[in-house]
Coordinates of C-alpha atoms and ligand atoms in Angstrom, one line a residue:
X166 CA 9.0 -77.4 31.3
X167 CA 8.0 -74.5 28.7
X168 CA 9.9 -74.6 25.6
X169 CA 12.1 -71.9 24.5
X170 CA 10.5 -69.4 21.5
X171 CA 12.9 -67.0 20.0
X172 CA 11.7 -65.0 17.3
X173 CA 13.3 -62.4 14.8
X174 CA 11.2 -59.5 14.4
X175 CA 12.3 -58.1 11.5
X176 CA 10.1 -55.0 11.2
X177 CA 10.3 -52.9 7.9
X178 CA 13.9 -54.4 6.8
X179 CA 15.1 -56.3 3.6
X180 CA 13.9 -57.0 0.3
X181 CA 12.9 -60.3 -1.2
X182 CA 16.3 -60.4 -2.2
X183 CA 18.1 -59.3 0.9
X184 CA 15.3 -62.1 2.9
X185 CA 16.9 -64.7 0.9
X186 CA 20.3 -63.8 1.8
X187 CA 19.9 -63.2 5.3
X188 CA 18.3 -67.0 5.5
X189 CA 20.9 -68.5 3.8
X190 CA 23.6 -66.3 6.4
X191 CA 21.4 -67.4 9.1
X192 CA 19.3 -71.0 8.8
X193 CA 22.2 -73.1 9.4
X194 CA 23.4 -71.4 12.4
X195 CA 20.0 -71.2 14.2
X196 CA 18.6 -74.3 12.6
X197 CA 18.0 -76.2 16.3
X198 CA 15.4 -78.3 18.2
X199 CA 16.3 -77.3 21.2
X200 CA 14.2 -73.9 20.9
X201 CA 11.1 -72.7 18.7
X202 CA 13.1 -70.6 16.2
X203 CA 10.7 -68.3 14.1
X204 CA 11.6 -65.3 11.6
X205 CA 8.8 -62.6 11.5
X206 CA 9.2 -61.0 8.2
X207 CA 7.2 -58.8 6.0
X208 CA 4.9 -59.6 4.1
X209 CA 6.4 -59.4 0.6
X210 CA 9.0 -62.0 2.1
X211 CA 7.8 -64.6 3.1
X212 CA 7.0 -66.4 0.0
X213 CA 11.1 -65.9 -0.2
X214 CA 11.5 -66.7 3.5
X215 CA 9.3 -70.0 3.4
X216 CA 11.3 -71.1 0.2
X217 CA 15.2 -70.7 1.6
X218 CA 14.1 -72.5 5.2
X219 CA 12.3 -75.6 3.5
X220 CA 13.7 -78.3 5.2
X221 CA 15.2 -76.6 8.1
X222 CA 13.2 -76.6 11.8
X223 CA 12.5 -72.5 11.5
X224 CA 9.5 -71.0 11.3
X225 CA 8.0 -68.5 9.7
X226 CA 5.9 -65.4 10.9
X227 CA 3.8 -62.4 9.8
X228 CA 4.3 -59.3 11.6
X229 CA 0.8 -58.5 11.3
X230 CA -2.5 -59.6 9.6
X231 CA -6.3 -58.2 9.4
X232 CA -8.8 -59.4 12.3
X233 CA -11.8 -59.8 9.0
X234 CA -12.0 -62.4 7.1
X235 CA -11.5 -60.7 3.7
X236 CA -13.2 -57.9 2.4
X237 CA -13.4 -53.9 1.4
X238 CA -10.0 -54.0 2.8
X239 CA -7.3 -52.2 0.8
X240 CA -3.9 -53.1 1.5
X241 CA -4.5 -55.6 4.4
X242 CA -3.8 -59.4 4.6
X243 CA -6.2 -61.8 6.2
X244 CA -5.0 -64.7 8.2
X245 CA -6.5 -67.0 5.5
X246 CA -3.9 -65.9 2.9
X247 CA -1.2 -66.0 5.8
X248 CA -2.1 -69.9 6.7
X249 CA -2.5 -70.4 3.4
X250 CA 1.4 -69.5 2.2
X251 CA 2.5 -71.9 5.6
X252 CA 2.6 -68.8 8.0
X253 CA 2.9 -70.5 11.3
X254 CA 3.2 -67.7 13.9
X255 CA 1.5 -64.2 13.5
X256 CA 2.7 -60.9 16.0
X257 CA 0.0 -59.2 16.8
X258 CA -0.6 -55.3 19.2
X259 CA 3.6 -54.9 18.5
X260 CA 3.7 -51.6 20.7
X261 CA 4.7 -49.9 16.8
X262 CA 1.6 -50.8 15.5
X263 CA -0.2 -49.6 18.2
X264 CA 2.0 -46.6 17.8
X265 CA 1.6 -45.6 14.3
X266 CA -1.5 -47.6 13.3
X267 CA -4.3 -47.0 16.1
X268 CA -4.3 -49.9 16.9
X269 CA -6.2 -50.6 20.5
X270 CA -6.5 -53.5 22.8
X271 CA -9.9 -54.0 21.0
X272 CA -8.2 -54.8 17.7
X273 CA -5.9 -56.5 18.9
X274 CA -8.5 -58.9 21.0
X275 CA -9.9 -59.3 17.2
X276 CA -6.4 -60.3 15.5
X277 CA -5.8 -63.0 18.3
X278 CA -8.9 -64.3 18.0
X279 CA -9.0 -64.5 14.1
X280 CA -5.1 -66.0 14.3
X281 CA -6.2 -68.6 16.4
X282 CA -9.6 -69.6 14.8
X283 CA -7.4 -69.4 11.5
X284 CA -5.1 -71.9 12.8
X285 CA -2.4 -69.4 13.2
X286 CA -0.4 -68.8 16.2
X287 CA -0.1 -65.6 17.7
X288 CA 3.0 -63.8 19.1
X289 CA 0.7 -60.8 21.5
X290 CA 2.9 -57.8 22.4
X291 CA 2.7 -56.0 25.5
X292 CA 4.2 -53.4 27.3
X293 CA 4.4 -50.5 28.7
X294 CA 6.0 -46.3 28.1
X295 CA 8.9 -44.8 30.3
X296 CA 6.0 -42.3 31.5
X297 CA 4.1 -45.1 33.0
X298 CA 6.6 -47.0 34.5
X299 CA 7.8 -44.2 36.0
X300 CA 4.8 -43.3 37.1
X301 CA 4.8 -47.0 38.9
X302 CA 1.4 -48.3 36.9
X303 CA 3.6 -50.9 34.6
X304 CA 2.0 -54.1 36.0
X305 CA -1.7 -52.9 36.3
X306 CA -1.0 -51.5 32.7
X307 CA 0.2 -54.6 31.2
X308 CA -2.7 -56.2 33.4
X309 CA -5.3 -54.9 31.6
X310 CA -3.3 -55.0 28.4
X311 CA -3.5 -59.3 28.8
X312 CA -7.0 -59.0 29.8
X313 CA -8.4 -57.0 26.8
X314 CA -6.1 -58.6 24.2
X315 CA -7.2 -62.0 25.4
X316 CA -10.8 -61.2 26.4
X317 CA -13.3 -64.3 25.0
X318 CA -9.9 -66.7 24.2
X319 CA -10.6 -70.1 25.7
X320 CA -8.1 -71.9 27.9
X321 CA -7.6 -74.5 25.1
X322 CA -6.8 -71.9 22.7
X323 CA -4.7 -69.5 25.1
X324 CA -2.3 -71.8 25.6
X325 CA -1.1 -71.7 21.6
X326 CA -0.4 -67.9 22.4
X327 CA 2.8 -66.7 23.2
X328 CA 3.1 -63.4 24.8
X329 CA 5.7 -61.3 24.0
X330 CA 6.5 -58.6 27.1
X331 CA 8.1 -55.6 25.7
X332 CA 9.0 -51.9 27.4
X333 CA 8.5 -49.3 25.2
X334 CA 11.7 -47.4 26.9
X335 CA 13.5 -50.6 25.8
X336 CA 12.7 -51.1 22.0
X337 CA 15.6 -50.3 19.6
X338 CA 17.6 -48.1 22.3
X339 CA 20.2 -50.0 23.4
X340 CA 18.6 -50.0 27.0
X341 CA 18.0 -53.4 27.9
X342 CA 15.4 -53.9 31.1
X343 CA 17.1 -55.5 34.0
X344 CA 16.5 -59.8 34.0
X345 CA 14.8 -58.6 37.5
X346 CA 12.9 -55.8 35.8
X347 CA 11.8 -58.0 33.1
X348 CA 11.0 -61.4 35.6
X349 CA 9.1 -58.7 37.4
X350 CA 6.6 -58.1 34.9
X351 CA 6.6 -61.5 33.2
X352 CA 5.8 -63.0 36.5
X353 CA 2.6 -60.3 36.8
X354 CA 1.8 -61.7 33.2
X355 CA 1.7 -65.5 34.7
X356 CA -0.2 -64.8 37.6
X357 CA -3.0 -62.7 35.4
X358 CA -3.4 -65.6 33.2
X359 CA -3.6 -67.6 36.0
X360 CA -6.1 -65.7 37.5
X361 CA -7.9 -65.8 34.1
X362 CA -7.5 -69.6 33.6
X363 CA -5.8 -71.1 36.4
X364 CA -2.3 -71.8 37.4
X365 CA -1.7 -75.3 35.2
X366 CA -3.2 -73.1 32.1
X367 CA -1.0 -70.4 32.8
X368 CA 1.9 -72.3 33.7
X369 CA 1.7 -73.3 29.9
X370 CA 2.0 -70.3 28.3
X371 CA 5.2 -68.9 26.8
X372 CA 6.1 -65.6 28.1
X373 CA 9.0 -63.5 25.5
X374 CA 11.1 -60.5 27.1
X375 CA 11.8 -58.3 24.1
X376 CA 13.8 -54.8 24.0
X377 CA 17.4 -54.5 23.0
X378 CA 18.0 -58.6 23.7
X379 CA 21.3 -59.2 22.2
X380 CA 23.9 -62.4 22.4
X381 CA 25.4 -60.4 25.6
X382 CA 22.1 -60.5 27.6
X383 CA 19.8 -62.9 26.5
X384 CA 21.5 -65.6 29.0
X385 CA 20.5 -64.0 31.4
X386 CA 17.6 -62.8 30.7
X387 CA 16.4 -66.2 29.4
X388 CA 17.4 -67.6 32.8
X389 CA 14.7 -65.6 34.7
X390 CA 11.8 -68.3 35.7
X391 CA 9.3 -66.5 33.8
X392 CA 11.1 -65.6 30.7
X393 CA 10.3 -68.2 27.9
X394 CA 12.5 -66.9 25.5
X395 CA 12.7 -63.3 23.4
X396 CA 11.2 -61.6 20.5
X397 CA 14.1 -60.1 18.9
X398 CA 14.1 -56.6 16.8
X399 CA 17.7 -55.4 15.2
X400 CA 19.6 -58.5 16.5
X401 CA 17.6 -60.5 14.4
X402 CA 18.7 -59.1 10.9
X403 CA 22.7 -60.2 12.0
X404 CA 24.8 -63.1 12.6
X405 CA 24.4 -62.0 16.2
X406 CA 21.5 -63.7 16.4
X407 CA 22.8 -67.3 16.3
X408 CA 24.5 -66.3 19.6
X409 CA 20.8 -65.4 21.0
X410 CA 19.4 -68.8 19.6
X411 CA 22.2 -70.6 21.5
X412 CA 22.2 -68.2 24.7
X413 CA 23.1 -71.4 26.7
X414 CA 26.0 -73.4 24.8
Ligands
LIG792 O1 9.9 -56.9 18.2 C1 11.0 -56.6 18.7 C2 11.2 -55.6 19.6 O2 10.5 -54.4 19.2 C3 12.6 -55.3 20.1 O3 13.3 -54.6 19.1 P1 14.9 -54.4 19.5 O4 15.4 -55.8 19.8 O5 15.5 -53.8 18.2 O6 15.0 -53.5 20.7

């Protein structure tokens, strides 16, 4: 039985200031055992983040991080400084960064493999555009998207990944994939991991759903058989998400 992981992705929202207000609003509520709660904040918070969730079972991620060690490097964080501050989770490929920052399945492959060698845990994004799903390639997209980003992983280490299934079409739009559009895909992700490193490997894994989860949907969504929980953009920064953390009670 694969433990719940529900994550806040915060993306470029709040201030050191407003961080430390939204924890206080939040920890208490979504302070539970019964799921892997983790807050992915910006960098510049999480000194503030770690600080206000001392003591509570939350943990705390980096919504990005530098595949090199350290370096000519100017304006990039290295996983070293992340582990370091007690970073626990790190996302990595979000479908923005690949977006607006280039990055490729190559990069990404470089990130997991430096979060994991570093000790850190990475949240890997996938997902595919409206184009292509309309264009019925989604699974052999995503496919190769697990295959790239986890190329030269071992099945010790892949297991300590959680991968976060996201349609583009679905991310900060209101538009929610179906629980059978998203079991669909998260199921493809299962079986190409256990093609990769067998079923017992792959049965391990944590697959997210994330796109437009709210405290409406994520029951049902986090019903689905593949679904290991959701990495959660805007419904993360409000009280709503105490409802997702608690999508059963
Ligand atoms: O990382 C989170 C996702 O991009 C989902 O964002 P959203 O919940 O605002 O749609």
């Amino acid at each position: 039985m694969r433990k719940k992981i529900i994550a806040g992705n915060w993306k470029m929202n709040k201030t050191p200031a407003e961080a430390k207000a939204l924890c206080e609003l939040l920890k208490d509520k979504v302070n539970t055992t019964d799921a892997d709660v983790v807050f992915c904040v910006p960098f510049v918070d999480l000194y503030p983040v770690l600080e206000a969730l001392q003591g509570t079972n939350i943990a705390v991620g980096a919504e990005n991080m530098h595949f090199e060690e350290s370096g000519a490097y100017t304006g990039e964080i290295s996983a070293a400084m992340l582990k370091e501050m007690g970073v626990k989770y790190v996302v990595i490929g979000h479908s923005e960064r690949r977006q607006y920052f280039a990055e490729t399945d190559e990069t990404v492959n470089k990130k997991v493999k430096k979060a994991l060698e570093s000790g850190l845990l990475p949240i890997m994004c996938c997902g595919e555009t409206l184009e292509q799903r309309e264009a019925n390639i989604t699974i052999e997209w995503v496919r190769m998207q697990i295959k790239c980003g986890l190329a030269g992983v071992s099945a010790d280490d892949v297991k300590k990944v959680t991968v976060a299934y996201e349609p583009i079409w679905a991310i900060g739009t209101g538009k929610t994939a179906t629980s059978a559009q998203a079991q669909e895909v998260c199921a493809a992700i299962r079986q190409v991991l256990a093609e990769m490193y067998g079923q017992a490997v792959a049965d391990e894994v944590r697959i997210q759903y994330g796109g437009s989860v709210n405290g409406k949907n994520a029951a049902e969504l986090f019903a689905m058989a593949d679904i290991d929980g959701g990495l959660v953009g805007g419904a993360s920064l409000k009280e709503e998400f105490a409802d997702i953390v608690h999508y059963n009670k």
